[in-house]
Every structure is written in structure tokens, then in C-alpha cells.
PDB file of C-alpha atoms in Angstrom:
ATOM      1  CA  MET A   1      -6.912  -6.445  25.693  1.00  0.00           C
ATOM      2  CA  ALA A   2      -8.503  -6.095  22.256  1.00  0.00           C
ATOM      3  CA  ALA A   3      -7.082  -3.979  19.478  1.00  0.00           C
ATOM      4  CA  LYS A   4      -7.159  -3.641  15.712  1.00  0.00           C
ATOM      5  CA  LEU A   5      -3.904  -3.207  13.812  1.00  0.00           C
ATOM      6  CA  VAL A   6      -4.087  -0.917  10.760  1.00  0.00           C
ATOM      7  CA  THR A   7      -1.157  -0.139   8.505  1.00  0.00           C
ATOM      8  CA  TYR A   8      -0.299   3.573   8.384  1.00  0.00           C
ATOM      9  CA  LEU A   9       1.935   4.578   5.466  1.00  0.00           C
ATOM     10  CA  MET A  10       3.927   7.806   5.552  1.00  0.00           C
ATOM     11  CA  CYS A  11       4.185   8.978   1.954  1.00  0.00           C
ATOM     12  CA  LYS A  12       5.977  11.431  -0.275  1.00  0.00           C
ATOM     13  CA  ASP A  13       2.653  11.846  -2.159  1.00  0.00           C
ATOM     14  CA  ALA A  14      -0.247  10.106  -0.396  1.00  0.00           C
ATOM     15  CA  ARG A  15      -2.775  10.861  -3.132  1.00  0.00           C
ATOM     16  CA  LYS A  16      -0.583   9.371  -5.863  1.00  0.00           C
ATOM     17  CA  GLN A  17       0.267   6.328  -3.758  1.00  0.00           C
ATOM     18  CA  ALA A  18      -3.379   5.731  -2.814  1.00  0.00           C
ATOM     19  CA  GLU A  19      -4.463   5.938  -6.467  1.00  0.00           C
ATOM     20  CA  PHE A  20      -1.778   3.386  -7.368  1.00  0.00           C
ATOM     21  CA  TYR A  21      -3.015   0.946  -4.702  1.00  0.00           C
ATOM     22  CA  LYS A  22      -6.653   1.581  -5.583  1.00  0.00           C
ATOM     23  CA  ASP A  23      -5.945   0.702  -9.222  1.00  0.00           C
ATOM     24  CA  ALA A  24      -3.547  -2.169  -8.501  1.00  0.00           C
ATOM     25  CA  LEU A  25      -5.597  -3.906  -5.810  1.00  0.00           C
ATOM     26  CA  GLY A  26      -9.105  -2.615  -6.334  1.00  0.00           C
ATOM     27  CA  GLY A  27     -10.250  -0.291  -3.629  1.00  0.00           C
ATOM     28  CA  LYS A  28     -11.873   2.891  -2.497  1.00  0.00           C
ATOM     29  CA  ILE A  29     -10.749   6.082  -0.812  1.00  0.00           C
ATOM     30  CA  HIS A  30     -13.169   6.710   2.048  1.00  0.00           C
ATOM     31  CA  ALA A  31     -11.860   9.882   3.639  1.00  0.00           C
ATOM     32  CA  VAL A  32      -9.206  12.547   3.128  1.00  0.00           C
ATOM     33  CA  LYS A  33      -8.274  15.200   5.675  1.00  0.00           C
ATOM     34  CA  THR A  34      -5.713  17.821   4.746  1.00  0.00           C
ATOM     35  CA  PHE A  35      -3.384  19.872   6.887  1.00  0.00           C
ATOM     36  CA  GLY A  36      -5.278  22.897   5.563  1.00  0.00           C
ATOM     37  CA  GLU A  37      -8.157  21.930   7.864  1.00  0.00           C
ATOM     38  CA  ILE A  38      -5.970  22.897  10.826  1.00  0.00           C
ATOM     39  CA  PRO A  39      -5.970  26.633  11.587  1.00  0.00           C
ATOM     40  CA  GLY A  40      -2.605  28.280  11.046  1.00  0.00           C
ATOM     41  CA  THR A  41      -1.244  25.742   8.562  1.00  0.00           C
ATOM     42  CA  PRO A  42       1.300  27.378   6.218  1.00  0.00           C
ATOM     43  CA  GLU A  43       0.005  27.839   2.665  1.00  0.00           C
ATOM     44  CA  GLU A  44       2.541  25.412   1.140  1.00  0.00           C
ATOM     45  CA  ALA A  45       1.263  22.574   3.372  1.00  0.00           C
ATOM     46  CA  ARG A  46      -2.482  23.201   3.109  1.00  0.00           C
ATOM     47  CA  GLU A  47      -3.158  20.574   0.402  1.00  0.00           C
ATOM     48  CA  LYS A  48      -0.935  17.922   1.958  1.00  0.00           C
ATOM     49  CA  VAL A  49      -2.767  14.837   3.237  1.00  0.00           C
ATOM     50  CA  MET A  50      -2.921  14.641   7.013  1.00  0.00           C
ATOM     51  CA  HIS A  51      -5.030  11.452   7.065  1.00  0.00           C
ATOM     52  CA  MET A  52      -6.501   9.260   4.344  1.00  0.00           C
ATOM     53  CA  VAL A  53      -8.516   6.060   4.689  1.00  0.00           C
ATOM     54  CA  LEU A  54      -8.289   3.555   1.846  1.00  0.00           C
ATOM     55  CA  THR A  55      -9.615   0.025   1.543  1.00  0.00           C
ATOM     56  CA  VAL A  56      -7.943  -2.394  -0.877  1.00  0.00           C
ATOM     57  CA  ALA A  57      -8.400  -5.989  -2.017  1.00  0.00           C
ATOM     58  CA  GLY A  58     -11.714  -6.334  -0.225  1.00  0.00           C
ATOM     59  CA  GLU A  59     -11.944  -4.913   3.275  1.00  0.00           C
ATOM     60  CA  ASN A  60      -8.253  -4.330   4.040  1.00  0.00           C
ATOM     61  CA  THR A  61      -7.730  -0.840   5.436  1.00  0.00           C
ATOM     62  CA  LEU A  62      -4.687   1.334   4.859  1.00  0.00           C
ATOM     63  CA  PHE A  63      -4.149   4.775   6.358  1.00  0.00           C
ATOM     64  CA  LEU A  64      -1.894   7.186   4.474  1.00  0.00           C
ATOM     65  CA  SER A  65      -0.393  10.577   5.254  1.00  0.00           C
ATOM     66  CA  ASP A  66       2.019  12.911   3.522  1.00  0.00           C
ATOM     67  CA  SER A  67       5.289  13.026   5.403  1.00  0.00           C
ATOM     68  CA  PHE A  68       7.278  16.205   5.928  1.00  0.00           C
ATOM     69  CA  MET A  69      10.421  14.109   6.370  1.00  0.00           C
ATOM     70  CA  PRO A  70      11.837  11.793   3.667  1.00  0.00           C
ATOM     71  CA  ALA A  71       9.524   8.800   3.243  1.00  0.00           C
ATOM     72  CA  GLU A  72      11.674   5.858   2.266  1.00  0.00           C
ATOM     73  CA  GLY A  73      11.050   2.117   2.155  1.00  0.00           C
ATOM     74  CA  SER A  74      12.337  -0.224   4.801  1.00  0.00           C
ATOM     75  CA  ARG A  75      13.290  -3.879   4.664  1.00  0.00           C
ATOM     76  CA  ASN A  76      12.295  -4.505   8.282  1.00  0.00           C
ATOM     77  CA  MET A  77       8.574  -4.615   7.421  1.00  0.00           C
ATOM     78  CA  SER A  78       6.373  -5.841   4.593  1.00  0.00           C
ATOM     79  CA  LEU A  79       2.672  -6.021   3.867  1.00  0.00           C
ATOM     80  CA  SER A  80       1.270  -9.465   3.128  1.00  0.00           C
ATOM     81  CA  LEU A  81      -1.911 -10.105   1.146  1.00  0.00           C
ATOM     82  CA  THR A  82      -3.324 -13.631   1.011  1.00  0.00           C
ATOM     83  CA  PHE A  83      -5.782 -14.379  -1.788  1.00  0.00           C
ATOM     84  CA  ASP A  84      -8.240 -17.232  -2.268  1.00  0.00           C
ATOM     85  CA  ASP A  85      -7.774 -17.162  -6.042  1.00  0.00           C
ATOM     86  CA  GLU A  86      -4.451 -17.623  -7.865  1.00  0.00           C
ATOM     87  CA  ALA A  87      -5.467 -15.401 -10.807  1.00  0.00           C
ATOM     88  CA  GLU A  88      -6.384 -12.536  -8.455  1.00  0.00           C
ATOM     89  CA  ALA A  89      -3.115 -12.970  -6.557  1.00  0.00           C
ATOM     90  CA  ARG A  90      -1.089 -12.975  -9.773  1.00  0.00           C
ATOM     91  CA  LYS A  91      -2.941  -9.880 -11.040  1.00  0.00           C
ATOM     92  CA  ALA A  92      -2.223  -7.997  -7.784  1.00  0.00           C
ATOM     93  CA  PHE A  93       1.434  -9.066  -7.913  1.00  0.00           C
ATOM     94  CA  ASP A  94       1.806  -7.928 -11.533  1.00  0.00           C
ATOM     95  CA  ARG A  95       0.145  -4.566 -10.887  1.00  0.00           C
ATOM     96  CA  LEU A  96       2.176  -3.856  -7.742  1.00  0.00           C
ATOM     97  CA  SER A  97       5.292  -4.723  -9.755  1.00  0.00           C
ATOM     98  CA  GLU A  98       4.630  -2.005 -12.342  1.00  0.00           C
ATOM     99  CA  GLY A  99       7.358   0.561 -11.796  1.00  0.00           C
ATOM    100  CA  GLY A 100       8.644  -1.440  -8.818  1.00  0.00           C
ATOM    101  CA  LYS A 101      11.097  -4.284  -8.347  1.00  0.00           C
ATOM    102  CA  VAL A 102      10.355  -7.995  -8.103  1.00  0.00           C
ATOM    103  CA  GLN A 103      12.278  -9.405  -5.167  1.00  0.00           C
ATOM    104  CA  TYR A 104      10.978 -12.939  -5.584  1.00  0.00           C
ATOM    105  CA  PRO A 105       8.832 -14.082  -8.550  1.00  0.00           C
ATOM    106  CA  PHE A 106       5.243 -15.155  -7.921  1.00  0.00           C
ATOM    107  CA  GLU A 107       5.351 -18.936  -8.320  1.00  0.00           C
ATOM    108  CA  GLN A 108       4.397 -22.152  -6.609  1.00  0.00           C
ATOM    109  CA  GLN A 109       6.568 -22.905  -3.594  1.00  0.00           C
ATOM    110  CA  PRO A 110       7.759 -26.242  -2.169  1.00  0.00           C
ATOM    111  CA  TRP A 111       5.284 -25.834   0.726  1.00  0.00           C
ATOM    112  CA  GLY A 112       2.384 -25.774  -1.770  1.00  0.00           C
ATOM    113  CA  ALA A 113       1.383 -22.119  -1.783  1.00  0.00           C
ATOM    114  CA  TYR A 114       1.993 -19.560  -4.480  1.00  0.00           C
ATOM    115  CA  TYR A 115       4.197 -16.751  -3.196  1.00  0.00           C
ATOM    116  CA  GLY A 116       5.945 -13.681  -4.556  1.00  0.00           C
ATOM    117  CA  GLU A 117       7.538 -10.556  -3.149  1.00  0.00           C
ATOM    118  CA  VAL A 118       7.695  -7.135  -4.765  1.00  0.00           C
ATOM    119  CA  VAL A 119       8.831  -3.660  -3.754  1.00  0.00           C
ATOM    120  CA  ASP A 120       6.317  -1.238  -5.261  1.00  0.00           C
ATOM    121  CA  PRO A 121       7.308   2.109  -6.849  1.00  0.00           C
ATOM    122  CA  PHE A 122       6.879   3.806  -3.449  1.00  0.00           C
ATOM    123  CA  GLY A 123       9.337   1.521  -1.651  1.00  0.00           C
ATOM    124  CA  VAL A 124       6.740  -0.631   0.156  1.00  0.00           C
ATOM    125  CA  THR A 125       7.458  -4.362   0.211  1.00  0.00           C
ATOM    126  CA  TRP A 126       4.466  -6.638  -0.509  1.00  0.00           C
ATOM    127  CA  GLN A 127       4.254 -10.395  -0.030  1.00  0.00           C
ATOM    128  CA  ILE A 128       1.517 -11.871  -2.224  1.00  0.00           C
ATOM    129  CA  VAL A 129       0.288 -15.332  -1.248  1.00  0.00           C
ATOM    130  CA  LYS A 130      -2.240 -17.805  -2.583  1.00  0.00           C
TER     131      LYS A 130
END
């Protein structure tokens, strides 16, 4: 069996969250489909994002969608980004921290790697590694 795992984030405001990640990690929005593209969608939901494709920090793909139910963070999952360059890792950590909460500072660990953990302003936990 072969498969590709892609992270799909359910958001309160997918456009705002995608712009944050695009700016924080460097990236590009490749596609946006709205609920308004589906016949019969109520007017108040027409501009909501049904599906968005975003690449960040190179070729890492995230899918995003506006959620009609409360979209809250969870401690049972985190996204991990591993960088080749310490300066790039530190920059990503600092930008994801803006408006968020540092869980564990980005610093050299006893096992030799640099590691930090942050919960971004949207409640997503990121592990940044170099």
C-alpha cells in the first residue's frame, strides 16, 4: 500500500491562517475553492473556504478549510518541521511564536539538535527542529 499523508487544518478563518503561515514560513497558496461554488450554498457561507492548498517551508503541503463547528487546538497532535539551517529554523520558530505561546524555547538539546515547541495564534502546535 502506498499513500501520501497531508495535514488538513480545520480553521475558524482559513484565509487568515494561511496568510500567517505563508508569511511565517515562506510559502504559496496554490488553490482556493469556496462553498459558494456548490449550488444551493446559503449566502452567509458562500465565501467560506471549502478547500485550500498551501505549500510552506519548501514543498510541505497543508490543506485548510473553514470549519462550521468550533475549530480549537489539540494537544494530541503537533506539526514538526525539520530544517537544515539553524537560522532558518530559529526564524520560523520566532515567526510562528508571534501572537502564540512558546511551550519550549528553541535551543540546543542534550541529544545535539536544536528544538523548540510553540502553539501558534490559531492553536496549532509546531515542533521546530534543526
